[in-house]
Amino acid sequence: MPRLRFGAFLAPHHPIGEHPMLQFRRDLDLVEQLDRLGYDEFWCGEHHSSGWEMIASPEMFLAAAGERTKRIRLGTGVISLPYHHPFNVAQRMVQLDHMTGGRAIFGSGPGALASDAHVLGIDPMLQRDRQDEAIGVIRRLFRGERVTAKSDWFVLQDAALQLLPLQEEMPCVVASQISPSGMTLAGKHGIGIISIGSMSNEGLQSLPQQWSFAEEAAAKHGKIADRSQWRVLMSWHIAETRERARLEARDGLLRHHNEYIVGTLQRPGLQTYSSPDEAVDKAAFAEGAAATIGTPDDLVAKIKSVLEVSGGFGTVVGFVHDWANPENTSRSWDLVARYVVPQINSHLLALRRSQQFVIENRVVFERSREAVMAKIMENDKAAAALAVTKSPHFAASGGALPDLNTTGRSQANGEA
């Protein structure tokens, strides 16, 4: 099976009385850690209101992250295209691609927060059509075309980028939630998708239907919907035991849900949790819960379940939230890299097969014991030294050592 890529998506979080400068630096520390741990992608988005979402320019943040990392790919998750002239977006993304050594991923959306669109005077009914229009122009600019276009919200006159992306083709991705617009847009343009609505049970269950929207749009426009370019967002907090994961995540999860999702965004139909334990129970342990709060094995099982429900995708992206404190959050991402990634991608399979082969074919290797013993017994001093130094408490690389208590008696009795 193709290897599943792993990424991280910076969630809305609040400095909780901390200086925002320190929060930015902590986020950069996390990207640096993810790079060392071998994660494939990191994403952060654009927000201008709500008090929880502090990154106004993902390109600026990712440029700083690029200086502190070596290999992880850096995605804008997302740039809200209706807020910007398409030419300026293309220019900034090309510069980011060069500054990061060809590691940029261009992720776009229509704009998630109604309050952001409000302060810019943009009618929410226009946002998705404007994103579609902007993507078409930006991709033409990426290809080196000279574009003349006039819209009700931007004008381009003989416009061409003086610097093209460093990558031969910069990956382009659109965000998709519950509505079909994101998937349809991805299929129309033949580009990647990041499913954000998958963090709820309803979103997870709708993944097959969502993918069908992409396939239908791709077929209509002569494109191909590629599952390897589909990213699915999931929430987790991992520790050595379920009890520890629960204890570490519960207070932050309660605060994130009550103060942000319900208190700030006022999502329809959602109620506040009455206690930290209720928050964990409903988010991670209720029937059909979407989040995973538990052990690496729990997350392995959950990812396999989502792969089966969805029909398959190329990247699982974890939501970087403030449920736990920074130390335990860092430990959670470390555990995922050490124990979840190798299980999902079968990195340990060949090692286990090698171990089992040695166990099952022990008799075949007895000849090596005989060879070692033959050389030892040829030298009286070597035989005497081995009898003194042989210790049952030191077994490193001792698989070929003979047992003098049995081998010596056998040779003394003339046995082979």
GROMACS .gro file of C-alpha atoms in nm:
model
  416
    1MET     CA    1   0.000   0.000   0.000
    2PRO     CA    2   0.115   0.360  -0.059
    3ARG     CA    3   0.271   0.528   0.243
    4LEU     CA    4   0.033   0.752   0.438
    5ARG     CA    5   0.180   1.096   0.491
    6PHE     CA    6   0.143   1.271   0.828
    7GLY     CA    7   0.098   1.643   0.882
    8ALA     CA    8  -0.006   1.900   1.142
    9PHE     CA    9  -0.260   2.182   1.115
   10LEU     CA   10  -0.224   2.473   1.359
   11ALA     CA   11  -0.558   2.512   1.534
   12PRO     CA   12  -0.715   2.831   1.665
   13HIS     CA   13  -0.556   2.893   2.002
   14HIS     CA   14  -0.533   3.173   2.251
   15PRO     CA   15  -0.226   3.293   2.442
   16ILE     CA   16  -0.429   3.260   2.768
   17GLY     CA   17  -0.277   3.571   2.918
   18GLU     CA   18   0.060   3.498   2.761
   19HIS     CA   19   0.236   3.751   2.540
   20PRO     CA   20   0.143   3.679   2.172
   21MET     CA   21   0.511   3.705   2.077
   22LEU     CA   22   0.588   3.406   2.299
   23GLN     CA   23   0.299   3.210   2.150
   24PHE     CA   24   0.433   3.271   1.800
   25ARG     CA   25   0.775   3.148   1.911
   26ARG     CA   26   0.623   2.841   2.074
   27ASP     CA   27   0.443   2.761   1.749
   28LEU     CA   28   0.771   2.791   1.561
   29ASP     CA   29   0.935   2.560   1.816
   30LEU     CA   30   0.663   2.305   1.740
   31VAL     CA   31   0.725   2.323   1.364
   32GLU     CA   32   1.094   2.267   1.431
   33GLN     CA   33   1.014   1.963   1.644
   34LEU     CA   34   0.779   1.820   1.381
   35ASP     CA   35   1.054   1.858   1.121
   36ARG     CA   36   1.300   1.665   1.341
   37LEU     CA   37   1.042   1.392   1.402
   38GLY     CA   38   0.991   1.336   1.028
   39TYR     CA   39   0.641   1.477   0.977
   40ASP     CA   40   0.566   1.553   0.614
   41GLU     CA   41   0.364   1.875   0.631
   42PHE     CA   42   0.275   2.171   0.852
   43TRP     CA   43  -0.021   2.401   0.788
   44CYS     CA   44  -0.134   2.736   0.929
   45GLY     CA   45  -0.406   2.972   0.813
   46GLU     CA   46  -0.515   3.335   0.788
   47HIS     CA   47  -0.743   3.495   1.046
   48HIS     CA   48  -0.820   3.852   1.145
   49SER     CA   49  -1.070   3.832   1.431
   50SER     CA   50  -1.214   3.624   1.718
   51GLY     CA   51  -0.926   3.670   1.962
   52TRP     CA   52  -0.817   3.307   1.926
   53GLU     CA   53  -0.671   3.314   1.576
   54MET     CA   54  -0.352   3.519   1.580
   55ILE     CA   55  -0.178   3.450   1.246
   56ALA     CA   56  -0.287   3.716   0.998
   57SER     CA   57  -0.032   3.617   0.732
   58PRO     CA   58   0.048   3.246   0.700
   59GLU     CA   59   0.312   3.329   0.439
   60MET     CA   60   0.507   3.536   0.692
   61PHE     CA   61   0.483   3.268   0.960
   62LEU     CA   62   0.586   2.991   0.722
   63ALA     CA   63   0.881   3.191   0.593
   64ALA     CA   64   1.008   3.209   0.952
   65ALA     CA   65   0.937   2.837   0.996
   66GLY     CA   66   1.132   2.766   0.678
   67GLU     CA   67   1.444   2.914   0.833
   68ARG     CA   68   1.418   2.678   1.131
   69THR     CA   69   1.340   2.358   0.941
   70LYS     CA   70   1.504   2.142   0.675
   71ARG     CA   71   1.258   1.909   0.506
   72ILE     CA   72   0.897   1.950   0.625
   73ARG     CA   73   0.662   2.097   0.363
   74LEU     CA   74   0.486   2.421   0.462
   75GLY     CA   75   0.126   2.483   0.362
   76THR     CA   76  -0.101   2.785   0.385
   77GLY     CA   77  -0.406   2.643   0.554
   78VAL     CA   78  -0.557   2.857   0.425
   79ILE     CA   79  -0.520   3.191   0.247
   80SER     CA   80  -0.869   3.343   0.218
   81LEU     CA   81  -0.863   3.438  -0.149
   82PRO     CA   82  -1.158   3.683  -0.154
   83TYR     CA   83  -0.960   3.907   0.082
   84HIS     CA   84  -0.670   3.962  -0.161
   85HIS     CA   85  -0.584   4.058  -0.516
   86PRO     CA   86  -0.490   3.727  -0.687
   87PHE     CA   87  -0.166   3.870  -0.829
   88ASN     CA   88  -0.039   3.956  -0.481
   89VAL     CA   89  -0.124   3.609  -0.352
   90ALA     CA   90   0.068   3.451  -0.640
   91GLN     CA   91   0.368   3.678  -0.579
   92ARG     CA   92   0.382   3.595  -0.206
   93MET     CA   93   0.349   3.221  -0.263
   94VAL     CA   94   0.629   3.221  -0.520
   95GLN     CA   95   0.853   3.412  -0.282
   96LEU     CA   96   0.766   3.166  -0.003
   97ASP     CA   97   0.850   2.874  -0.231
   98HIS     CA   98   1.195   3.016  -0.303
   99MET     CA   99   1.262   3.112   0.059
  100THR     CA  100   1.178   2.759   0.177
  101GLY     CA  101   1.373   2.578  -0.092
  102GLY     CA  102   1.069   2.455  -0.283
  103ARG     CA  103   0.867   2.336   0.017
  104ALA     CA  104   0.559   2.559  -0.015
  105ILE     CA  105   0.206   2.425  -0.058
  106PHE     CA  106  -0.059   2.674  -0.171
  107GLY     CA  107  -0.375   2.612   0.030
  108SER     CA  108  -0.675   2.837  -0.022
  109GLY     CA  109  -1.029   2.884   0.104
  110PRO     CA  110  -1.316   3.131   0.077
  111GLY     CA  111  -1.266   3.256   0.435
  112ALA     CA  112  -1.389   3.067   0.740
  113LEU     CA  113  -1.481   3.345   0.983
  114ALA     CA  114  -1.783   3.558   0.902
  115SER     CA  115  -1.632   3.831   1.119
  116ASP     CA  116  -1.327   3.851   0.889
  117ALA     CA  117  -1.544   3.900   0.580
  118HIS     CA  118  -1.755   4.155   0.767
  119VAL     CA  119  -1.469   4.388   0.855
  120LEU     CA  120  -1.360   4.381   0.490
  121GLY     CA  121  -1.711   4.453   0.367
  122ILE     CA  122  -1.736   4.129   0.165
  123ASP     CA  123  -2.075   3.967   0.107
  124PRO     CA  124  -2.050   3.604   0.227
  125MET     CA  125  -2.259   3.496  -0.073
  126LEU     CA  126  -1.975   3.604  -0.303
  127GLN     CA  127  -1.684   3.438  -0.126
  128ARG     CA  128  -1.687   3.092  -0.287
  129ASP     CA  129  -1.728   3.224  -0.640
  130ARG     CA  130  -1.440   3.465  -0.581
  131GLN     CA  131  -1.219   3.184  -0.456
  132ASP     CA  132  -1.292   2.986  -0.773
  133GLU     CA  133  -1.213   3.287  -0.991
  134ALA     CA  134  -0.891   3.363  -0.804
  135ILE     CA  135  -0.761   3.004  -0.819
  136GLY     CA  136  -0.793   2.999  -1.196
  137VAL     CA  137  -0.595   3.323  -1.231
  138ILE     CA  138  -0.327   3.227  -0.976
  139ARG     CA  139  -0.259   2.892  -1.140
  140ARG     CA  140  -0.220   3.060  -1.479
  141LEU     CA  141   0.030   3.299  -1.324
  142PHE     CA  142   0.218   3.008  -1.164
  143ARG     CA  143   0.252   2.854  -1.512
  144GLY     CA  144   0.417   3.171  -1.644
  145GLU     CA  145   0.123   3.298  -1.847
  146ARG     CA  146   0.062   3.667  -1.905
  147VAL     CA  147  -0.290   3.738  -1.785
  148THR     CA  148  -0.537   4.012  -1.865
  149ALA     CA  149  -0.859   3.986  -1.668
  150LYS     CA  150  -1.125   4.219  -1.532
  151SER     CA  151  -1.356   4.125  -1.250
  152ASP     CA  152  -1.594   4.312  -1.023
  153TRP     CA  153  -1.328   4.292  -0.751
  154PHE     CA  154  -0.986   4.289  -0.927
  155VAL     CA  155  -0.817   4.391  -1.252
  156LEU     CA  156  -0.511   4.238  -1.423
  157GLN     CA  157  -0.354   4.405  -1.725
  158ASP     CA  158  -0.076   4.214  -1.905
  159ALA     CA  159   0.017   4.064  -1.568
  160ALA     CA  160   0.294   3.806  -1.542
  161LEU     CA  161   0.512   3.694  -1.255
  162GLN     CA  162   0.874   3.797  -1.294
  163LEU     CA  163   0.971   3.498  -1.077
  164LEU     CA  164   0.806   3.157  -1.112
  165PRO     CA  165   0.776   2.891  -0.839
  166LEU     CA  166   1.093   2.703  -0.755
  167GLN     CA  167   0.899   2.377  -0.778
  168GLU     CA  168   0.815   2.257  -1.125
  169GLU     CA  169   0.453   2.261  -1.014
  170MET     CA  170   0.355   2.407  -0.679
  171PRO     CA  171   0.095   2.186  -0.506
  172CYS     CA  172  -0.243   2.359  -0.480
  173VAL     CA  173  -0.501   2.254  -0.221
  174VAL     CA  174  -0.849   2.379  -0.129
  175ALA     CA  175  -1.023   2.345   0.205
  176SER     CA  176  -1.344   2.145   0.225
  177GLN     CA  177  -1.594   2.133   0.510
  178ILE     CA  178  -1.946   1.990   0.497
  179SER     CA  179  -2.079   2.170   0.188
  180PRO     CA  180  -1.985   2.032  -0.156
  181SER     CA  181  -1.823   2.358  -0.272
  182GLY     CA  182  -1.465   2.278  -0.167
  183MET     CA  183  -1.466   1.929  -0.316
  184THR     CA  184  -1.633   2.052  -0.634
  185LEU     CA  185  -1.373   2.326  -0.670
  186ALA     CA  186  -1.088   2.078  -0.625
  187GLY     CA  187  -1.234   1.846  -0.887
  188LYS     CA  188  -1.290   2.132  -1.132
  189HIS     CA  189  -0.928   2.248  -1.112
  190GLY     CA  190  -0.772   1.904  -1.063
  191ILE     CA  191  -0.601   2.003  -0.737
  192GLY     CA  192  -0.571   1.870  -0.383
  193ILE     CA  193  -0.816   1.885  -0.094
  194ILE     CA  194  -0.789   1.917   0.283
  195SER     CA  195  -1.108   1.802   0.457
  196ILE     CA  196  -1.160   2.014   0.767
  197GLY     CA  197  -1.513   1.897   0.845
  198SER     CA  198  -1.381   1.549   0.927
  199MET     CA  199  -1.322   1.652   1.289
  200SER     CA  200  -1.686   1.578   1.369
  201ASN     CA  201  -1.855   1.239   1.348
  202GLU     CA  202  -2.093   1.373   1.085
  203GLY     CA  203  -1.797   1.495   0.884
  204LEU     CA  204  -1.621   1.160   0.904
  205GLN     CA  205  -1.929   0.971   0.792
  206SER     CA  206  -1.981   1.210   0.499
  207LEU     CA  207  -1.629   1.162   0.358
  208PRO     CA  208  -1.734   0.910   0.088
  209GLN     CA  209  -2.010   1.142  -0.033
  210GLN     CA  210  -1.774   1.439  -0.020
  211TRP     CA  211  -1.524   1.255  -0.239
  212SER     CA  212  -1.797   1.179  -0.491
  213PHE     CA  213  -1.844   1.554  -0.539
  214ALA     CA  214  -1.477   1.586  -0.633
  215GLU     CA  215  -1.495   1.293  -0.876
  216GLU     CA  216  -1.808   1.425  -1.045
  217ALA     CA  217  -1.661   1.773  -1.089
  218ALA     CA  218  -1.332   1.632  -1.216
  219ALA     CA  219  -1.508   1.418  -1.475
  220LYS     CA  220  -1.716   1.714  -1.589
  221HIS     CA  221  -1.406   1.930  -1.647
  222GLY     CA  222  -1.176   1.664  -1.787
  223LYS     CA  223  -0.963   1.639  -1.472
  224ILE     CA  224  -0.869   1.352  -1.240
  225ALA     CA  225  -0.957   1.341  -0.871
  226ASP     CA  226  -0.647   1.191  -0.707
  227ARG     CA  227  -0.695   1.033  -0.364
  228SER     CA  228  -0.324   1.064  -0.292
  229GLN     CA  229  -0.377   1.443  -0.288
  230TRP     CA  230  -0.662   1.419  -0.037
  231ARG     CA  231  -0.581   1.529   0.318
  232VAL     CA  232  -0.810   1.445   0.610
  233LEU     CA  233  -0.795   1.644   0.933
  234MET     CA  234  -0.826   1.460   1.267
  235SER     CA  235  -0.805   1.559   1.635
  236TRP     CA  236  -0.602   1.366   1.892
  237HIS     CA  237  -0.403   1.383   2.213
  238ILE     CA  238  -0.182   1.084   2.286
  239ALA     CA  239  -0.009   0.965   2.604
  240GLU     CA  240   0.129   0.638   2.740
  241THR     CA  241  -0.210   0.545   2.890
  242ARG     CA  242  -0.569   0.649   2.832
  243GLU     CA  243  -0.593   0.774   3.188
  244ARG     CA  244  -0.293   1.000   3.145
  245ALA     CA  245  -0.413   1.130   2.806
  246ARG     CA  246  -0.751   1.205   2.956
  247LEU     CA  247  -0.602   1.392   3.251
  248GLU     CA  248  -0.371   1.597   3.028
  249ALA     CA  249  -0.634   1.698   2.771
  250ARG     CA  250  -0.956   1.747   2.963
  251ASP     CA  251  -0.922   2.103   3.098
  252GLY     CA  252  -0.796   2.248   2.770
  253LEU     CA  253  -1.060   2.062   2.569
  254LEU     CA  254  -1.333   2.203   2.795
  255ARG     CA  255  -1.200   2.555   2.749
  256HIS     CA  256  -1.157   2.521   2.371
  257HIS     CA  257  -1.513   2.396   2.329
  258ASN     CA  258  -1.692   2.620   2.578
  259GLU     CA  259  -1.503   2.945   2.521
  260TYR     CA  260  -1.418   2.922   2.151
  261ILE     CA  261  -1.655   2.689   1.965
  262VAL     CA  262  -1.966   2.778   2.167
  263GLY     CA  263  -1.881   3.103   2.344
  264THR     CA  264  -1.700   3.289   2.062
  265LEU     CA  265  -1.814   3.131   1.735
  266GLN     CA  266  -2.158   3.039   1.875
  267ARG     CA  267  -2.192   2.738   1.649
  268PRO     CA  268  -2.562   2.650   1.613
  269GLY     CA  269  -2.688   2.345   1.798
  270LEU     CA  270  -2.385   2.308   2.027
  271GLN     CA  271  -2.400   2.331   2.404
  272THR     CA  272  -2.130   2.394   2.660
  273TYR     CA  273  -1.989   2.099   2.853
  274SER     CA  274  -2.055   2.100   3.225
  275SER     CA  275  -1.722   1.950   3.330
  276PRO     CA  276  -1.382   1.845   3.193
  277ASP     CA  277  -1.482   1.479   3.217
  278GLU     CA  278  -1.796   1.539   3.011
  279ALA     CA  279  -1.584   1.718   2.751
  280VAL     CA  280  -1.351   1.419   2.713
  281ASP     CA  281  -1.635   1.164   2.721
  282LYS     CA  282  -1.835   1.333   2.446
  283ALA     CA  283  -1.539   1.433   2.229
  284ALA     CA  284  -1.349   1.105   2.238
  285PHE     CA  285  -1.540   0.821   2.405
  286ALA     CA  286  -1.905   0.857   2.307
  287GLU     CA  287  -2.048   0.643   2.028
  288GLY     CA  288  -1.911   0.773   1.699
  289ALA     CA  289  -1.678   1.026   1.864
  290ALA     CA  290  -1.436   1.183   1.617
  291ALA     CA  291  -1.142   1.272   1.844
  292THR     CA  292  -0.888   1.029   1.988
  293ILE     CA  293  -0.768   1.080   2.345
  294GLY     CA  294  -0.568   0.776   2.443
  295THR     CA  295  -0.269   0.565   2.350
  296PRO     CA  296  -0.078   0.522   2.024
  297ASP     CA  297  -0.270   0.198   1.965
  298ASP     CA  298  -0.599   0.387   1.998
  299LEU     CA  299  -0.490   0.633   1.730
  300VAL     CA  300  -0.369   0.355   1.500
  301ALA     CA  301  -0.714   0.195   1.522
  302LYS     CA  302  -0.888   0.527   1.459
  303ILE     CA  303  -0.679   0.614   1.153
  304LYS     CA  304  -0.740   0.268   1.007
  305SER     CA  305  -1.113   0.315   1.066
  306VAL     CA  306  -1.117   0.653   0.890
  307LEU     CA  307  -0.918   0.510   0.599
  308GLU     CA  308  -1.177   0.236   0.563
  309VAL     CA  309  -1.478   0.470   0.593
  310SER     CA  310  -1.338   0.721   0.344
  311GLY     CA  311  -1.209   0.473   0.090
  312GLY     CA  312  -0.853   0.599   0.127
  313PHE     CA  313  -0.658   0.926   0.122
  314GLY     CA  314  -0.296   1.039   0.104
  315THR     CA  315  -0.231   1.243   0.421
  316VAL     CA  316  -0.369   1.244   0.773
  317VAL     CA  317  -0.333   1.588   0.930
  318GLY     CA  318  -0.349   1.629   1.307
  319PHE     CA  319  -0.513   1.934   1.463
  320VAL     CA  320  -0.259   2.123   1.679
  321HIS     CA  321  -0.473   2.249   1.966
  322ASP     CA  322  -0.415   2.372   2.320
  323TRP     CA  323  -0.595   2.090   2.498
  324ALA     CA  324  -0.278   1.996   2.689
  325ASN     CA  325   0.006   2.211   2.816
  326PRO     CA  326   0.304   2.269   2.580
  327GLU     CA  327   0.515   1.993   2.735
  328ASN     CA  328   0.246   1.727   2.705
  329THR     CA  329   0.146   1.847   2.358
  330SER     CA  330   0.506   1.806   2.246
  331ARG     CA  331   0.513   1.458   2.400
  332SER     CA  332   0.193   1.364   2.217
  333TRP     CA  333   0.341   1.449   1.876
  334ASP     CA  334   0.657   1.260   1.969
  335LEU     CA  335   0.457   0.946   2.055
  336VAL     CA  336   0.267   0.964   1.727
  337ALA     CA  337   0.592   0.986   1.529
  338ARG     CA  338   0.755   0.702   1.724
  339TYR     CA  339   0.471   0.453   1.747
  340VAL     CA  340   0.176   0.547   1.524
  341VAL     CA  341   0.351   0.636   1.197
  342PRO     CA  342   0.557   0.312   1.182
  343GLN     CA  343   0.249   0.101   1.258
  344ILE     CA  344   0.035   0.269   0.993
  345ASN     CA  345   0.309   0.256   0.729
  346SER     CA  346   0.444  -0.092   0.820
  347HIS     CA  347   0.795   0.040   0.884
  348LEU     CA  348   0.854  -0.236   1.142
  349LEU     CA  349   0.724  -0.523   0.935
  350ALA     CA  350   1.059  -0.626   0.784
  351LEU     CA  351   1.231  -0.601   1.123
  352ARG     CA  352   0.971  -0.831   1.279
  353ARG     CA  353   1.001  -1.077   0.992
  354SER     CA  354   1.378  -1.080   1.043
  355GLN     CA  355   1.338  -1.147   1.414
  356GLN     CA  356   1.089  -1.426   1.354
  357PHE     CA  357   1.317  -1.587   1.096
  358VAL     CA  358   1.599  -1.606   1.351
  359ILE     CA  359   1.365  -1.749   1.615
  360GLU     CA  360   1.218  -2.013   1.385
  361ASN     CA  361   1.553  -2.122   1.235
  362ARG     CA  362   1.762  -2.149   1.548
  363VAL     CA  363   1.873  -2.503   1.462
  364VAL     CA  364   2.026  -2.383   1.136
  365PHE     CA  365   2.253  -2.148   1.324
  366GLU     CA  366   2.388  -2.407   1.572
  367ARG     CA  367   2.681  -2.463   1.335
  368SER     CA  368   2.817  -2.122   1.437
  369ARG     CA  369   2.831  -2.234   1.799
  370GLU     CA  370   3.033  -2.537   1.699
  371ALA     CA  371   3.276  -2.318   1.501
  372VAL     CA  372   3.329  -2.083   1.795
  373MET     CA  373   3.379  -2.371   2.038
  374ALA     CA  374   3.627  -2.543   1.812
  375LYS     CA  375   3.852  -2.237   1.809
  376ILE     CA  376   3.820  -2.183   2.183
  377MET     CA  377   3.908  -2.542   2.268
  378GLU     CA  378   4.222  -2.524   2.053
  379ASN     CA  379   4.363  -2.273   2.303
  380ASP     CA  380   4.382  -2.363   2.671
  381LYS     CA  381   4.410  -2.001   2.784
  382ALA     CA  382   4.106  -1.895   2.578
  383ALA     CA  383   3.899  -2.180   2.720
  384ALA     CA  384   3.999  -2.090   3.075
  385ALA     CA  385   3.927  -1.719   3.019
  386LEU     CA  386   3.583  -1.787   2.876
  387ALA     CA  387   3.494  -2.004   3.172
  388VAL     CA  388   3.574  -1.713   3.405
  389THR     CA  389   3.423  -1.423   3.206
  390LYS     CA  390   3.104  -1.584   3.074
  391SER     CA  391   2.811  -1.421   3.253
  392PRO     CA  392   2.436  -1.490   3.221
  393HIS     CA  393   2.374  -1.121   3.295
  394PHE     CA  394   2.544  -0.999   2.977
  395ALA     CA  395   2.376  -1.130   2.665
  396ALA     CA  396   2.466  -0.864   2.407
  397SER     CA  397   2.574  -1.022   2.079
  398GLY     CA  398   2.604  -1.354   2.257
  399GLY     CA  399   2.394  -1.560   2.023
  400ALA     CA  400   2.693  -1.758   1.893
  401LEU     CA  401   2.855  -1.827   2.230
  402PRO     CA  402   2.857  -2.193   2.336
  403ASP     CA  403   2.732  -2.312   2.673
  404LEU     CA  404   3.049  -2.443   2.838
  405ASN     CA  405   2.851  -2.638   3.093
  406THR     CA  406   2.709  -2.858   2.820
  407THR     CA  407   2.948  -2.820   2.527
  408GLY     CA  408   3.257  -2.879   2.737
  409ARG     CA  409   3.114  -3.198   2.888
  410SER     CA  410   3.007  -3.319   2.545
  411GLN     CA  411   3.354  -3.275   2.398
  412ALA     CA  412   3.512  -3.432   2.703
  413ASN     CA  413   3.292  -3.736   2.647
  414GLY     CA  414   3.392  -3.749   2.279
  415GLU     CA  415   3.055  -3.631   2.148
  416ALA     CA  416   3.033  -3.423   1.830
   0.00000   0.00000   0.00000
